Coordinates of C-alpha atoms in Angstrom, one line a residue:
M19 CA 116.1 44.9 172.7
S20 CA 119.4 46.0 171.1
G21 CA 119.1 46.2 167.3
G22 CA 115.5 45.2 167.4
P23 CA 113.9 41.8 167.9
R24 CA 116.0 38.9 166.5
L25 CA 113.7 36.1 165.5
H26 CA 114.8 32.5 166.1
R27 CA 113.3 29.2 165.1
A28 CA 112.6 27.2 168.2
S29 CA 112.5 23.4 168.2
F30 CA 109.6 21.1 169.1
S31 CA 111.3 20.1 172.3
A32 CA 111.7 23.8 173.2
G33 CA 108.0 24.3 172.8
L34 CA 107.3 21.4 175.1
R35 CA 109.5 23.1 177.8
W36 CA 107.7 26.5 177.7
L37 CA 104.9 25.5 180.1
P38 CA 107.0 23.8 182.8
A39 CA 109.6 26.6 182.5
G40 CA 106.9 29.2 183.1
A41 CA 105.7 27.2 186.1
E42 CA 109.3 27.1 187.5
L43 CA 109.5 30.9 187.2
M44 CA 106.1 31.3 188.9
F45 CA 107.2 29.2 191.9
R46 CA 110.4 31.2 192.4
A47 CA 108.4 34.0 193.9
P48 CA 105.1 32.4 195.0
A49 CA 104.0 35.2 197.3
G50 CA 104.4 38.0 194.8
M51 CA 102.8 36.0 192.0
I52 CA 99.8 35.0 194.2
G53 CA 99.2 38.7 195.0
I54 CA 99.3 39.6 191.3
A55 CA 97.1 36.7 190.3
A56 CA 94.5 37.5 193.0
L57 CA 94.4 41.2 191.9
W58 CA 94.0 40.1 188.2
L59 CA 91.2 37.7 189.1
L60 CA 89.5 40.3 191.2
L61 CA 89.5 42.8 188.3
T62 CA 88.2 40.2 186.0
M63 CA 85.3 39.3 188.3
V64 CA 84.4 42.9 188.8
A65 CA 84.4 43.5 185.0
M66 CA 82.2 40.5 184.5
L67 CA 79.6 41.9 186.9
I68 CA 79.1 44.9 184.5
P69 CA 76.8 43.9 181.6
V70 CA 78.4 44.3 178.2
L71 CA 80.5 47.3 179.0
G72 CA 82.5 45.4 181.6
Q73 CA 83.3 42.6 179.2
L74 CA 84.3 45.0 176.4
L75 CA 86.6 46.9 178.8
L76 CA 88.1 43.6 180.0
V77 CA 89.0 42.6 176.4
L78 CA 90.3 46.1 175.7
F79 CA 92.6 46.2 178.7
T80 CA 93.7 42.5 178.9
P81 CA 96.9 43.1 176.8
L82 CA 97.9 45.9 179.2
L83 CA 97.3 43.7 182.3
T84 CA 99.0 40.8 180.6
G85 CA 102.0 43.1 180.0
G86 CA 102.2 43.7 183.7
V87 CA 102.2 40.0 184.4
L88 CA 105.0 39.5 181.8
L89 CA 107.0 42.2 183.5
A90 CA 106.5 40.4 186.8
F91 CA 108.0 37.2 185.3
D92 CA 110.8 39.3 184.0
K93 CA 111.5 40.7 187.5
V94 CA 111.4 37.1 188.9
R95 CA 114.0 36.0 186.4
Q96 CA 116.2 38.8 187.6
G97 CA 115.9 37.6 191.2
Q98 CA 113.3 40.2 192.3
T99 CA 110.0 39.7 194.0
P100 CA 107.2 41.7 192.1
G101 CA 104.4 43.4 194.1
P102 CA 100.7 43.3 193.1
V103 CA 100.9 46.7 191.5
T104 CA 103.3 45.3 188.9
L105 CA 100.1 44.3 187.2
F106 CA 99.6 47.9 186.2
A107 CA 103.2 48.5 185.1
G108 CA 102.2 48.8 181.4
W109 CA 100.1 51.9 182.2
S110 CA 103.1 54.0 183.5
D111 CA 104.8 54.5 180.1
P112 CA 102.6 56.4 177.6
P113 CA 104.0 54.8 174.3
R114 CA 103.6 51.3 175.7
R115 CA 100.2 52.1 177.2
V116 CA 98.9 53.3 173.8
G117 CA 100.4 50.3 172.0
L118 CA 98.9 47.8 174.5
I119 CA 95.5 49.4 174.3
L120 CA 95.7 49.3 170.5
L121 CA 96.3 45.6 170.8
G122 CA 93.2 45.3 173.0
S123 CA 91.2 47.1 170.2
F124 CA 92.6 44.7 167.7
S125 CA 91.6 41.7 169.9
L126 CA 88.1 43.1 170.3
A127 CA 87.7 43.8 166.6
G128 CA 89.1 40.4 165.6
S129 CA 86.9 38.5 168.1
M130 CA 83.8 40.3 166.9
L131 CA 84.8 39.6 163.3
A132 CA 85.2 35.9 164.0
A133 CA 81.8 35.8 165.8
G134 CA 80.2 37.8 163.0
V135 CA 81.5 35.2 160.4
L136 CA 80.0 32.4 162.5
I137 CA 76.7 34.2 163.0
G138 CA 76.6 35.1 159.3
W139 CA 77.2 31.5 158.3
L140 CA 74.5 30.3 160.7
G141 CA 72.1 32.9 159.3
S142 CA 72.7 31.6 155.8
Q143 CA 71.8 28.1 156.9
L144 CA 68.4 29.1 158.3
S145 CA 65.2 30.3 156.6
P146 CA 63.6 33.6 157.8
A147 CA 60.9 31.5 159.6
E148 CA 63.6 29.5 161.4
L149 CA 65.5 32.7 162.4
E150 CA 62.3 34.2 163.9
A151 CA 61.6 31.0 165.8
V152 CA 65.2 30.8 167.1
S153 CA 65.0 34.4 168.5
A154 CA 62.0 33.4 170.6
S155 CA 62.9 29.9 171.8
P156 CA 66.1 28.3 173.0
E157 CA 64.7 24.9 172.1
A158 CA 64.2 26.1 168.5
L159 CA 67.8 27.2 168.5
A160 CA 69.0 23.8 169.5
Q161 CA 66.9 22.1 166.8
A162 CA 68.2 24.6 164.2
L163 CA 71.8 24.0 165.2
A164 CA 71.3 20.2 165.0
G165 CA 70.1 20.5 161.4
A166 CA 72.5 23.2 160.2
N167 CA 75.9 22.6 158.5
L168 CA 78.1 24.5 160.9
G169 CA 81.4 23.0 159.8
P170 CA 82.7 25.6 157.2
G171 CA 81.5 28.5 159.3
L172 CA 83.1 27.1 162.5
L173 CA 86.3 26.4 160.6
L174 CA 86.5 29.9 159.2
A175 CA 85.7 31.5 162.5
A176 CA 88.3 29.3 164.3
L177 CA 90.9 30.2 161.6
L178 CA 90.3 34.0 162.1
F179 CA 90.4 33.7 165.9
S180 CA 93.6 31.7 165.7
L181 CA 95.2 34.4 163.5
V182 CA 94.1 37.0 166.1
L183 CA 95.7 35.0 168.9
A184 CA 98.9 34.4 166.9
A185 CA 99.2 38.1 166.2
L186 CA 98.7 39.0 169.9
F187 CA 100.9 36.2 171.4
F188 CA 104.3 37.9 170.9
A189 CA 102.9 41.4 170.2
I190 CA 102.4 42.2 173.9
P191 CA 106.0 41.4 175.0
L192 CA 107.3 43.0 171.7
I193 CA 105.7 46.3 172.7
L194 CA 106.6 45.9 176.4
F195 CA 110.2 44.8 176.1
G196 CA 111.1 45.5 172.4
Q197 CA 109.3 48.9 172.3
L198 CA 107.8 48.3 168.9
Q199 CA 104.8 50.0 167.4
A200 CA 101.5 48.1 167.6
L201 CA 101.2 47.2 163.9
T202 CA 104.9 46.2 163.7
A203 CA 104.5 44.0 166.8
L204 CA 101.4 42.3 165.4
L205 CA 103.0 41.4 162.1
A206 CA 106.2 40.3 163.8
S207 CA 104.3 38.1 166.2
L208 CA 102.3 36.5 163.4
R209 CA 105.5 35.8 161.5
A210 CA 107.1 34.3 164.5
V211 CA 104.2 32.0 165.3
I212 CA 104.1 30.8 161.7
I213 CA 107.9 30.2 161.5
N214 CA 107.8 28.4 164.9
W215 CA 104.8 26.2 164.1
L216 CA 106.7 23.1 165.3
A217 CA 107.5 24.6 168.7
F218 CA 103.9 25.7 169.0
L219 CA 102.8 22.2 168.2
G220 CA 104.9 21.0 171.2
F221 CA 103.5 23.8 173.3
G222 CA 99.9 22.9 172.3
L223 CA 100.5 19.3 173.3
A224 CA 101.9 20.4 176.7
V225 CA 98.8 22.6 177.3
M226 CA 96.5 19.8 176.3
A227 CA 98.2 17.5 178.8
M228 CA 98.0 20.1 181.5
A229 CA 94.3 20.7 180.8
I230 CA 93.5 17.0 180.9
G231 CA 95.4 16.5 184.1
L232 CA 93.9 19.5 185.9
G233 CA 90.4 18.6 184.6
V234 CA 90.6 15.1 186.0
I235 CA 92.0 16.3 189.4
L236 CA 89.4 19.1 189.6
A237 CA 86.5 16.7 188.7
L238 CA 87.7 14.2 191.4
L239 CA 88.0 16.9 194.1
M240 CA 84.7 18.4 193.2
A241 CA 83.0 15.0 193.5
L242 CA 84.7 14.3 196.8
L243 CA 83.7 17.7 198.3
G244 CA 80.2 17.4 197.1
L245 CA 79.8 13.9 198.6
A246 CA 81.5 14.7 201.9
L247 CA 80.1 18.2 202.6
G248 CA 76.9 18.5 200.6
E249 CA 75.8 22.1 200.1
A250 CA 78.6 23.4 202.2
G251 CA 81.0 21.8 199.8
M252 CA 79.7 24.0 197.0
V253 CA 81.4 27.0 198.5
L254 CA 84.7 25.2 198.6
I255 CA 84.2 24.0 195.0
Q256 CA 83.7 27.6 193.9
L257 CA 86.9 28.6 195.7
L258 CA 88.7 25.7 194.2
I259 CA 87.6 26.7 190.7
L260 CA 88.7 30.3 191.3
T261 CA 92.1 29.0 192.5
V262 CA 92.6 26.8 189.5
T263 CA 91.5 29.6 187.2
M264 CA 94.1 31.9 188.8
F265 CA 96.8 29.3 188.6
V266 CA 96.2 28.6 184.9
Q267 CA 96.0 32.3 184.1
M268 CA 99.4 32.9 185.6
L269 CA 100.9 29.7 184.2
M270 CA 99.9 30.6 180.6
A271 CA 101.4 34.1 181.1
G272 CA 104.6 32.5 182.3
A273 CA 104.7 30.2 179.3
Q274 CA 104.1 33.2 177.1
Y275 CA 107.1 35.0 178.7
V276 CA 109.4 32.0 178.3
A277 CA 108.3 31.5 174.7
F278 CA 109.2 35.2 174.0
C279 CA 112.6 34.7 175.5
S280 CA 113.1 31.6 173.5
V281 CA 111.9 32.9 170.1
F282 CA 113.2 36.5 170.3
G283 CA 116.3 36.0 172.5
W284 CA 115.2 38.3 175.3
H285 CA 117.3 38.4 178.4
P286 CA 116.4 40.6 181.4
G287 CA 118.6 43.7 181.7
A288 CA 120.7 42.9 178.6
G289 CA 118.3 42.8 175.7
G290 CA 120.5 40.3 173.9
D291 CA 120.4 36.7 172.9
D292 CA 120.3 34.2 175.8
S293 CA 122.5 32.0 173.6
D294 CA 123.7 29.6 176.4
E295 CA 120.1 28.4 177.0
R296 CA 119.0 28.2 173.4
D297 CA 117.9 25.2 171.3
D298 CA 117.0 27.0 168.0
Q299 CA 118.2 28.7 164.8
L300 CA 118.5 32.4 164.1
V301 CA 116.0 33.5 161.3
A302 CA 117.1 36.4 159.2

């Protein structure tokens, strides 16, 4: 990105468009995107089969894999069809690989900190006897949670996790396309999200609408398959859930790429402002 990232203030309407624009990019090269999505989902499922270590590795390498998906969207925008191995494109360049893995470490540490805050708050709400009972009985845990004041703890944990997500959102493409260092990218991403809070409000509303729509459709299809096919329908339901998961995963990555182009003026092959398509203001 020539001269470094140039931060813009995107509008509310621009944020609303990020999700459908990501979908439009995804459907420009459906075969290539399906291959990438299937490989990404396969790796996720394999990692989930390995207790503890698999989940930790998944969090650690998710920014690197996400970077590959963002590069796939970048190729599609240039009129190319990405192959499945594009998912691992972030691994090929050592500086970017290190930066993306550092982001994974930050994500892991931030998630653990948020969880630790929530657990610490819960522990402060329970007596030693209740803590001992909770460790031995799920029913006791449910009773303890019903009587505990989780509001402040949940709020603080959610705030910490939101800051982690905000710092990561643009940090991945800033390292991949802007070639920034990890810490610089995290800070730039956090600043960009805060400045563009109105655009992210629009984006959040679009995501909520998509989630509600997909949820209703999925629930209806699951009910119909269960009634029509009985136990045999359960296999189709599982395949349906995997397909929807794969679709949402790619769609969110597409929206992330479009948001990066909107907020930082990224244009494939040029590294400059895509000013003809902009609805925003340059931020010094």
